[in-house]
Short mmCIF file of C-alpha atoms in Angstrom, two decimals:
data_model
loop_
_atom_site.label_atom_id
_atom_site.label_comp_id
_atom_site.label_asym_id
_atom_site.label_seq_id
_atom_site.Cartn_x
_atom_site.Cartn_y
_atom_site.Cartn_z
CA UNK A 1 93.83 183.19 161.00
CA UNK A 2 95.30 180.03 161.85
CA UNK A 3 95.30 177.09 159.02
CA UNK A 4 92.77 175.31 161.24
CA UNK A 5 90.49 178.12 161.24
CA UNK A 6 91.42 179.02 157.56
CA UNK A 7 90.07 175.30 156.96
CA UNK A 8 86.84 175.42 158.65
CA UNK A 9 86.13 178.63 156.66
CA UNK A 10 86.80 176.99 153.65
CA UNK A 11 84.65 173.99 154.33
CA UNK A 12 81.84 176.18 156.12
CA UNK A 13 81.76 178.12 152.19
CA UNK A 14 81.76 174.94 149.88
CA UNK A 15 78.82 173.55 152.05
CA UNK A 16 77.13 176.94 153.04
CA UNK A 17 73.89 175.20 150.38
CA UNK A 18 74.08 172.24 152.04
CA UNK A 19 72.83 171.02 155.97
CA UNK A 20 74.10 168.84 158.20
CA UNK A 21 74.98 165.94 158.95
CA UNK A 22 76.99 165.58 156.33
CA UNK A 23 80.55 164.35 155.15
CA UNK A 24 83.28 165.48 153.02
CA UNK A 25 86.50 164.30 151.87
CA UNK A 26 88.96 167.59 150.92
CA UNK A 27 90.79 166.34 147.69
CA UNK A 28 93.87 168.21 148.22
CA UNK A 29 94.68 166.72 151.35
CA UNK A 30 93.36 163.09 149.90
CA UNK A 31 95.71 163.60 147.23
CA UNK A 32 99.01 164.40 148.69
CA UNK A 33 98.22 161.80 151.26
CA UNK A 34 98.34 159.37 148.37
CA UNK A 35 101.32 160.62 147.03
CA UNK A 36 102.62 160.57 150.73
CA UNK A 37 101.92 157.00 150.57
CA UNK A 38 104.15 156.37 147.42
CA UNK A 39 106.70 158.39 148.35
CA UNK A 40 107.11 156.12 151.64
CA UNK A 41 106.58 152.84 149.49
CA UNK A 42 109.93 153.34 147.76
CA UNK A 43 108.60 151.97 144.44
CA UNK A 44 106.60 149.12 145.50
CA UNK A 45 103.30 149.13 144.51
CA UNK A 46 100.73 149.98 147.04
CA UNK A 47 97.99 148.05 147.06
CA UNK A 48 94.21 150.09 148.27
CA UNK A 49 92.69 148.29 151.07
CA UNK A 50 88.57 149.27 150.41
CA UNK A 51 87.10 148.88 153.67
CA UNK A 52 89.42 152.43 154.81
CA UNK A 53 88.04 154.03 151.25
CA UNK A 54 84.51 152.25 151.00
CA UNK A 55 83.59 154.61 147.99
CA UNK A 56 83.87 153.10 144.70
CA UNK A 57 84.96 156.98 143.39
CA UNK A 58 88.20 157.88 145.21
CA UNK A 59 88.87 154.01 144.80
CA UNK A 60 89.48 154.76 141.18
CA UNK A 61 90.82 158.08 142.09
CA UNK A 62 93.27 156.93 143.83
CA UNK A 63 94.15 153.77 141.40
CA UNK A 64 94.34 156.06 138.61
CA UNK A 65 97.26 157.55 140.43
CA UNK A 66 101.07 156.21 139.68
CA UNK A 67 102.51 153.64 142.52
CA UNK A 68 99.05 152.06 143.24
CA UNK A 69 97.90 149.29 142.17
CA UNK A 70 94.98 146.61 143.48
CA UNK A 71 92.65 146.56 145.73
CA UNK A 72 92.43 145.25 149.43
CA UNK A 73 88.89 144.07 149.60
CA UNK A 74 87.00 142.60 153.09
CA UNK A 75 84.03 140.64 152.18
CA UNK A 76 83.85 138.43 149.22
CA UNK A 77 80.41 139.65 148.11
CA UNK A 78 82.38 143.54 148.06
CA UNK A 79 85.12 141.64 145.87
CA UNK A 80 82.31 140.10 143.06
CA UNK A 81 80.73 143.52 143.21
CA UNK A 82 83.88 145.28 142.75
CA UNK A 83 85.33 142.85 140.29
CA UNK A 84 81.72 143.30 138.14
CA UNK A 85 82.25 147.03 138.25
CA UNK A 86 85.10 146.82 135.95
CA UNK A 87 87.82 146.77 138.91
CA UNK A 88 91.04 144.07 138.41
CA UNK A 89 93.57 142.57 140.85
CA UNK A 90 91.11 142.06 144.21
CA UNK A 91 92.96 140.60 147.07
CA UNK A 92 90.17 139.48 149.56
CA UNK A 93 92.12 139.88 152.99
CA UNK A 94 90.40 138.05 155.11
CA UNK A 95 88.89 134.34 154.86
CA UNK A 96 84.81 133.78 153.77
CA UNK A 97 82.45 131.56 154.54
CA UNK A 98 80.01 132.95 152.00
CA UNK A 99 78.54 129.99 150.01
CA UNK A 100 76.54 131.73 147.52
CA UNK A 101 79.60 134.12 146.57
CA UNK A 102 81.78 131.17 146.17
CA UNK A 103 79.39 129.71 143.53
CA UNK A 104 79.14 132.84 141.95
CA UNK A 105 83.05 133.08 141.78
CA UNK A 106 83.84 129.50 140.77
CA UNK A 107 81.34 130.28 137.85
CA UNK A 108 82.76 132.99 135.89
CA UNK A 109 85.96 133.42 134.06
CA UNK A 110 85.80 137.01 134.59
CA UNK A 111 85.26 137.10 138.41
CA UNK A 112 87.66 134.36 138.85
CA UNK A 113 90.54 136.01 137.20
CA UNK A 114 90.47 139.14 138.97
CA UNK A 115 89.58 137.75 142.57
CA UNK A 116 92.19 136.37 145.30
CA UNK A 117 90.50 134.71 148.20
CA UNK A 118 92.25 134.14 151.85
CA UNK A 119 93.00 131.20 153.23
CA UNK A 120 94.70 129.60 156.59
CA UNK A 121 93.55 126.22 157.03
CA UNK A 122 92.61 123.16 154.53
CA UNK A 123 88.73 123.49 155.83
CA UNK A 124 88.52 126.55 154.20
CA UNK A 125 89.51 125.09 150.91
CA UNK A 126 87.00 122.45 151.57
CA UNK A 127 84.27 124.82 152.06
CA UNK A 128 84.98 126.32 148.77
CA UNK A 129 84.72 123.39 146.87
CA UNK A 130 81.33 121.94 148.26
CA UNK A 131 79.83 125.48 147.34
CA UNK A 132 81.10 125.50 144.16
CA UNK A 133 78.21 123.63 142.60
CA UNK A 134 78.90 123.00 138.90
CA UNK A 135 81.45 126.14 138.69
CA UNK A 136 84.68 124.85 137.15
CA UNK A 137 86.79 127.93 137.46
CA UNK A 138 90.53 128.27 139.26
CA UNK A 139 90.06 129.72 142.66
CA UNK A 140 93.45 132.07 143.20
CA UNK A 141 94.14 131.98 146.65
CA UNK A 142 96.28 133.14 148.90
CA UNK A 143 98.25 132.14 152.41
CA UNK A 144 98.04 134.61 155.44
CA UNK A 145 100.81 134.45 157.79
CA UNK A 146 100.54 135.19 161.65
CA UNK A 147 102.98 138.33 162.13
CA UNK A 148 102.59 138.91 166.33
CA UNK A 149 105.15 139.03 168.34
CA UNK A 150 105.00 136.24 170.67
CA UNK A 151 107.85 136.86 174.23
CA UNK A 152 108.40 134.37 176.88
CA UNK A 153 108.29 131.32 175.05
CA UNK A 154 105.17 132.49 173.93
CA UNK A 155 103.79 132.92 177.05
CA UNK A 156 102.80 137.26 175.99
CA UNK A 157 101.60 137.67 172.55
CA UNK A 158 101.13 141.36 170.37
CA UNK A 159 99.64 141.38 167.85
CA UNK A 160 96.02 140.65 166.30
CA UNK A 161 94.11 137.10 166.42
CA UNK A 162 94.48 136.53 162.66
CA UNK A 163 95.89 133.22 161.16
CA UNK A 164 97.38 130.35 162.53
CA UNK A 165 99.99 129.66 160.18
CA UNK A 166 103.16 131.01 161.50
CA UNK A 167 106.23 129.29 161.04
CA UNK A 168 108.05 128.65 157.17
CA UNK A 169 106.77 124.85 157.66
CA UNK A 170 103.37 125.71 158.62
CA UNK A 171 103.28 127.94 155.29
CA UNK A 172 104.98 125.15 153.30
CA UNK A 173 102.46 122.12 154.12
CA UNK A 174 99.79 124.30 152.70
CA UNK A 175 101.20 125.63 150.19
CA UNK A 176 101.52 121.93 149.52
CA UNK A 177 97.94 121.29 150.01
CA UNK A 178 96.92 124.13 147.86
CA UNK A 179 99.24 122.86 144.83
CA UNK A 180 98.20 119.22 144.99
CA UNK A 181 94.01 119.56 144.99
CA UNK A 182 92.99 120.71 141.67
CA UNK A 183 90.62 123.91 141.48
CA UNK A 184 92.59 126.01 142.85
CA UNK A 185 96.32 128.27 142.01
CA UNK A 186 98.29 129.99 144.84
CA UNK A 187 99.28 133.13 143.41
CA UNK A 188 100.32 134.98 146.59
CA UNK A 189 101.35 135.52 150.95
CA UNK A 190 99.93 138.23 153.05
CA UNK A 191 101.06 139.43 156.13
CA UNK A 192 99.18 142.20 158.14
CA UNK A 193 101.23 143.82 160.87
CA UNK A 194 98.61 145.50 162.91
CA UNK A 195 100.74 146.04 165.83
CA UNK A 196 103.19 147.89 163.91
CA UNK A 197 101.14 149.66 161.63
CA UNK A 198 97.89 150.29 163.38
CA UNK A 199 99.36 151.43 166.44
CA UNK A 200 100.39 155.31 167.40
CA UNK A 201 103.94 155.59 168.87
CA UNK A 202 103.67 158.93 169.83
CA UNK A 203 100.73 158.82 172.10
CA UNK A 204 99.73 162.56 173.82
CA UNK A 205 100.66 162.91 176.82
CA UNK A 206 101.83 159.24 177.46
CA UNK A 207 105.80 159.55 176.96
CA UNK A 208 106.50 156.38 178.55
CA UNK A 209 103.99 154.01 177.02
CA UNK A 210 104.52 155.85 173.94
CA UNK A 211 108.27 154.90 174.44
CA UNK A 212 107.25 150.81 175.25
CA UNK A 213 105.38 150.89 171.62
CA UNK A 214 107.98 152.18 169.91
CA UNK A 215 110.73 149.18 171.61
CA UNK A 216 107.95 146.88 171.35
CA UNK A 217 107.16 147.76 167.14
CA UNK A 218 111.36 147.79 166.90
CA UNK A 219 111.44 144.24 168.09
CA UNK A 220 108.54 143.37 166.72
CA UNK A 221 110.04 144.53 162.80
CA UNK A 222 113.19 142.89 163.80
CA UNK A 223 111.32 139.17 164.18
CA UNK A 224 108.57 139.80 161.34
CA UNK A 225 111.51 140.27 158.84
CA UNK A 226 113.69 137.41 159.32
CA UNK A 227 110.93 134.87 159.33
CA UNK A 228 109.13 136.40 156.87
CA UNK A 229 111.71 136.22 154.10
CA UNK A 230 112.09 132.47 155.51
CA UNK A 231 107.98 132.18 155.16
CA UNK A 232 108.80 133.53 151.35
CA UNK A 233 111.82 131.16 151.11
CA UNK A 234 109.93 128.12 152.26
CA UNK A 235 106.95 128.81 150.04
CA UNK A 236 108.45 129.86 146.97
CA UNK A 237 109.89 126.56 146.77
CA UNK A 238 106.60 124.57 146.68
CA UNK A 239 105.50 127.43 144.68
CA UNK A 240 107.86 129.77 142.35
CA UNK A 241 105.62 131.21 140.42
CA UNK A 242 104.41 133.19 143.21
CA UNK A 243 103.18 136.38 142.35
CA UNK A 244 103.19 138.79 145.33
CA UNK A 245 104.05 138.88 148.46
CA UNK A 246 101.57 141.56 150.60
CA UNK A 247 102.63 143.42 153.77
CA UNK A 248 102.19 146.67 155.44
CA UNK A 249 99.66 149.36 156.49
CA UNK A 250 99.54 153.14 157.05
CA UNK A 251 101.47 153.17 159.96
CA UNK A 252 104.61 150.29 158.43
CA UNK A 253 104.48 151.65 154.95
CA UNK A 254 108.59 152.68 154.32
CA UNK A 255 109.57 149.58 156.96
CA UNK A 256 108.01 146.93 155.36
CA UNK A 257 108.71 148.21 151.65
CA UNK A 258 112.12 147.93 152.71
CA UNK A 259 111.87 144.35 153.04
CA UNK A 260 113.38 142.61 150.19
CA UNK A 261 110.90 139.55 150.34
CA UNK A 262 107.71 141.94 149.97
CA UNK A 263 106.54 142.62 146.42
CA UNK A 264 103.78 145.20 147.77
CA UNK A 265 102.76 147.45 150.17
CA UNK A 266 98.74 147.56 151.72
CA UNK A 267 97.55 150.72 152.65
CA UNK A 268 93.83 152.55 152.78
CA UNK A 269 93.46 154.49 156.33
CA UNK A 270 96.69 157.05 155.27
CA UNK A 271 94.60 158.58 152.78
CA UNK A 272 91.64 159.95 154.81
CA UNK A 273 93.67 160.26 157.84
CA UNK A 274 91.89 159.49 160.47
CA UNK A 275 92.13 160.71 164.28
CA UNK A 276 94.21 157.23 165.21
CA UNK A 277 96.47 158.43 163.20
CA UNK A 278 97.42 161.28 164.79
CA UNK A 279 100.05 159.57 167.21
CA UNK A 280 102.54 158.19 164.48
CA UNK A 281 106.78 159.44 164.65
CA UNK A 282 106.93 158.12 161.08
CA UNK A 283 104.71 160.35 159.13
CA UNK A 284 102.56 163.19 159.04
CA UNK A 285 99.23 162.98 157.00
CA UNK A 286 96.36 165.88 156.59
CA UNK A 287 92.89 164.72 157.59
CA UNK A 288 91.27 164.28 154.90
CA UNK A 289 87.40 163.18 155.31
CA UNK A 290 85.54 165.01 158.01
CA UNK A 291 81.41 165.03 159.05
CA UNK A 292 79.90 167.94 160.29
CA UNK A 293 76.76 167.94 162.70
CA UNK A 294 74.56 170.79 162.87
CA UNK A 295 74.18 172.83 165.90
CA UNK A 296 70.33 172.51 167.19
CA UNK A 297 70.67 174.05 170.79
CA UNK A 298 72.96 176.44 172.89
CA UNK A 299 72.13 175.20 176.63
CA UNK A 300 74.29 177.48 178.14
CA UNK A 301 77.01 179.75 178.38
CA UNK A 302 79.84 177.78 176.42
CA UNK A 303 77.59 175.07 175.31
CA UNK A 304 75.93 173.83 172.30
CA UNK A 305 74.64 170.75 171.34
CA UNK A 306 74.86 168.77 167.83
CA UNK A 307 72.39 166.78 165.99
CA UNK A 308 73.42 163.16 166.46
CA UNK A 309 77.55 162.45 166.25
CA UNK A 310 77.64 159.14 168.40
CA UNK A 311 79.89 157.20 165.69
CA UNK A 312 81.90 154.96 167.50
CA UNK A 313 85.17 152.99 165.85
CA UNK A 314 85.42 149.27 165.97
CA UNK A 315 88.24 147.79 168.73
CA UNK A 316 88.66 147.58 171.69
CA UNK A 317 86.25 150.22 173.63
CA UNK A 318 87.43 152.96 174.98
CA UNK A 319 88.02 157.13 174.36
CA UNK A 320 90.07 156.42 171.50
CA UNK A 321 87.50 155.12 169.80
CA UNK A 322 84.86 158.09 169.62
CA UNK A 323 85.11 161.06 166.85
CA UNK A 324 86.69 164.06 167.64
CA UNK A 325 84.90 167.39 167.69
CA UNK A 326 87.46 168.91 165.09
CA UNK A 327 86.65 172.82 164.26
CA UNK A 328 85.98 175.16 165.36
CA UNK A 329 89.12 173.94 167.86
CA UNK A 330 88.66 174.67 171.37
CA UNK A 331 85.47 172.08 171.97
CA UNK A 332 84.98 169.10 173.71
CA UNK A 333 82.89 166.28 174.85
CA UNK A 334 80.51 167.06 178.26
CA UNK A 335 82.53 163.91 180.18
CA UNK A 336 78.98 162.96 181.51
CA UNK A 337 77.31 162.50 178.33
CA UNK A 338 79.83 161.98 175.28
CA UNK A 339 78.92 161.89 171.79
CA UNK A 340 75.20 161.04 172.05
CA UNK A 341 72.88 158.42 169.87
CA UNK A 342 70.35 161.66 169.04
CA UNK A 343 72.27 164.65 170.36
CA UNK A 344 76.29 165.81 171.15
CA UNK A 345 76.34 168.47 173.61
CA UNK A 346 79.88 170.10 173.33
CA UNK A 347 81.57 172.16 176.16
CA UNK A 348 84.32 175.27 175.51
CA UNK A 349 84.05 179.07 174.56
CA UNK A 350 83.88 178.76 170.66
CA UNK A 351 80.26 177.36 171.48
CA UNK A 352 79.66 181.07 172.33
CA UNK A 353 80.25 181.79 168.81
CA UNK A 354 78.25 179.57 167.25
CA UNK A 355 74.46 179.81 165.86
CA UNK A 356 71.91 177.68 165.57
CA UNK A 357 71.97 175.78 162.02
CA UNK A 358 76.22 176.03 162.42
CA UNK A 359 77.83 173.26 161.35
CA UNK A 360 80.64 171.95 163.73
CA UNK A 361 83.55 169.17 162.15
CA UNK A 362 84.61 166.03 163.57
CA UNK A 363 86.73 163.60 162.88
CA UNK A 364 86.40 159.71 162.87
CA UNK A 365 88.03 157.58 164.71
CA UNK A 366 88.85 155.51 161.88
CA UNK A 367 88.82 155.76 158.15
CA UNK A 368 86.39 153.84 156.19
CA UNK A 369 83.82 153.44 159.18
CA UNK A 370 82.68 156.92 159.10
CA UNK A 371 80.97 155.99 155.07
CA UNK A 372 78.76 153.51 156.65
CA UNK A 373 76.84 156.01 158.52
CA UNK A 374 76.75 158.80 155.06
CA UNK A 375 75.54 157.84 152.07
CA UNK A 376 77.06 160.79 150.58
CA UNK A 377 80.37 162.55 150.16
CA UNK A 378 80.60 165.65 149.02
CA UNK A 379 84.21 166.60 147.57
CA UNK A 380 85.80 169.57 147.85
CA UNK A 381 88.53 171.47 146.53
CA UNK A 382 89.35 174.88 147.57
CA UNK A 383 86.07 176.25 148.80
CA UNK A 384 83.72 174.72 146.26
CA UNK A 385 82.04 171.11 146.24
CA UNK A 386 83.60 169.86 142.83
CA UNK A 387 81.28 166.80 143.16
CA UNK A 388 78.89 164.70 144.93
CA UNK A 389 79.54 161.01 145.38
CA UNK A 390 77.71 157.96 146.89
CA UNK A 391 79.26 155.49 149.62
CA UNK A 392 79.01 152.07 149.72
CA UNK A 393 75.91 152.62 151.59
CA UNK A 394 74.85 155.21 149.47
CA UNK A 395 75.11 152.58 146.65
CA UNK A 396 73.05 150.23 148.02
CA UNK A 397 75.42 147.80 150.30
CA UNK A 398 76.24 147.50 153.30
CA UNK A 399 79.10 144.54 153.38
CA UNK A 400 79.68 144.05 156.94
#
């Protein structure tokens, strides 16, 4: 039996009470992801970005865990909720515009003290303050620096649309800004490299694109490091009290840590593992959180079709985006139809082996997307469902 099949047997046992769809997240591969994770951070703390977890268990799983430490949040309204669950240290990594949360915020002691909003640009701060009302708390906030790679004189850019605030100047005048208007502390700089740590270099199949990425993500380190120590330079001297200084992902986790100007390391998708991060040189996960969909028909000789399955990934569209039909190995998508809305049919000779009411695994394109459509996970170790835990969703919320 191969250690795919030995898998599916496992999971088919823990769940044999329970029908599909469902979802499960294996704890033994969760956890030495995580310690994966540290390992690769070198000793800097890594900080949990939520929106790849989006369960409010395995977040404090995972935090209870030595080398991690804070939470990557993505709405503000998931930060105040988190923060009023008892979790500290909330980075919010991307800007709001969500009045009613920054009233709420600029209100209480408690939720101001454990919540870091985002900020690029002085409107933002302005927004804040006319939605403050008569809320007289510190804001912490922090600066987000653009990290693409921009060739030609800046004619090709890589890298995601994110903040406009590149250079150590740019940084410096609002830093500036920020220090100057009362209301509000800078306590930290973040700096998301999506091109280097969200993108495969080993892509199937693809041995010369997959050797572009790879010079592309070498320059691309090369750049991001020099001007981000200056970025840290330039705003640690407006500001030396700063507290961190934020960088990574999955897929960047032992470059970036070996940056001397970054104080921390962001990280969430590595410890599901999902099927974009299959095409990595740099590490080696095990997937960790898988749905199953139940088998409902058998049109055919080597075909079956699933219940449901159509859970597309955010990004750009395209295959790389749909699940993967997981175990038992050997299936695959009917090219005319895909994974369906209402039904999956899948196409290879393990469907011959399977029986209506079988459940067959997938895997999600990406991590935390796949809890929006569950309100469930069920965890397993070894064969046996340990526990039974509720999403976000399954908790009521639905952040964006």
């Amino acid at each position: 039996m191969t250690a795919l099949a030995a898998d599916r047997a496992r999971y088919d046992r823990a769940t044999a009470h329970l029908d599909a769809p469902l979802a499960l997240v294996d704890l033994d591969a969760f956890d030495a992801n995580a310690e994966d994770l540290v390992r690769r951070a070198g000793g800097k703390p890594v900080r949990v970005a939520s929106k790849s977890v989006r369960c409010r268990a395995l977040l404090e799983r995972v935090l209870a865990r030595d080398g991690f430490q804070g939470i990557m949040s993505f709405t503000l309204a998931e930060s105040l909720w988190l923060a009023r669950s008892g979790f500290g240290d909330i980075l919010l990594a991307y800007p709001s515009a969500d009045r009613a949360g920054f009233a709420e915020l600029a209100a209480d002691p408690k939720l101001a003290g454990a919540v870091t909003v985002m900020v690029d640009d002085p409107a933002q701060l302005d927004l804040i303050d006319a939605a403050r009302g008569g809320g007289r708390e510190v804001v912490r906030v922090c600066l987000e620096l653009d990290t693409s790679l921009k060739l030609l004189g800046g004619r090709v850019r890589v890298g995601a649309r994110r903040s406009p605030l590149r250079s150590p100047a740019q940084l410096a005048e609002l830093a500036r800004s920020v220090a100057r208007r009362p209301g509000f502390r800078l306590v930290g700089i973040m700096a998301y490299e999506g091109h280097i740590a969200g993108v495969g270099d080993a892509v199937a199949g693809r041995p010369l694109r997959s050797r572009a990425i790879r010079l592309m993500q070498s320059a691309a380190r090369r750049e991001l490091t020099e001007r981000r120590a200056a970025v840290v330079r330039a705003v640690r001297a407006v500001v030396p009290g700063l507290e961190f200084v934020n960088g990574g992902g999955t897929g960047s986790v032992q470059h970036t840590a070996a940056e001397d100007a970054v104080t921390e390391i962001a990280a969430g998708s590595g410890l599901y593992v999902p099927r974009l991060f299959d095409n990595y040189t740099s590490f080696t996960g095990r997937p960790a959180a898988l749905f199953a969909q139940p088998v409902v028909r058998r049109p055919g000789v080597g075909v079956v079709t699933v219940l449901g399955g159509g859970y597309p990934a955010s990004g750009a569209a395209g295959p790389d985006r749909l699940p993967v039909p997981y175990l038992p190995e050997g299936l695959a998508y009917d090219p005319q139809e895909g994974p369906g809305e209402v039904q999956t049919p899948l196409l290879g000779s393990p469907a011959d082996d399977l029986l209506i009411g079988d459940k067959v695994w997938f895997r999600h394109a990406k991590a935390g997307e796949l809890c929006e459509r569950f309100e469930l996970l069920h965890l397993v170790e070894g064969d046996t469902v340990t526990a039974t835990v509720p999403t976000y969703r399954g908790e009521g919320h639905t952040f964006l």
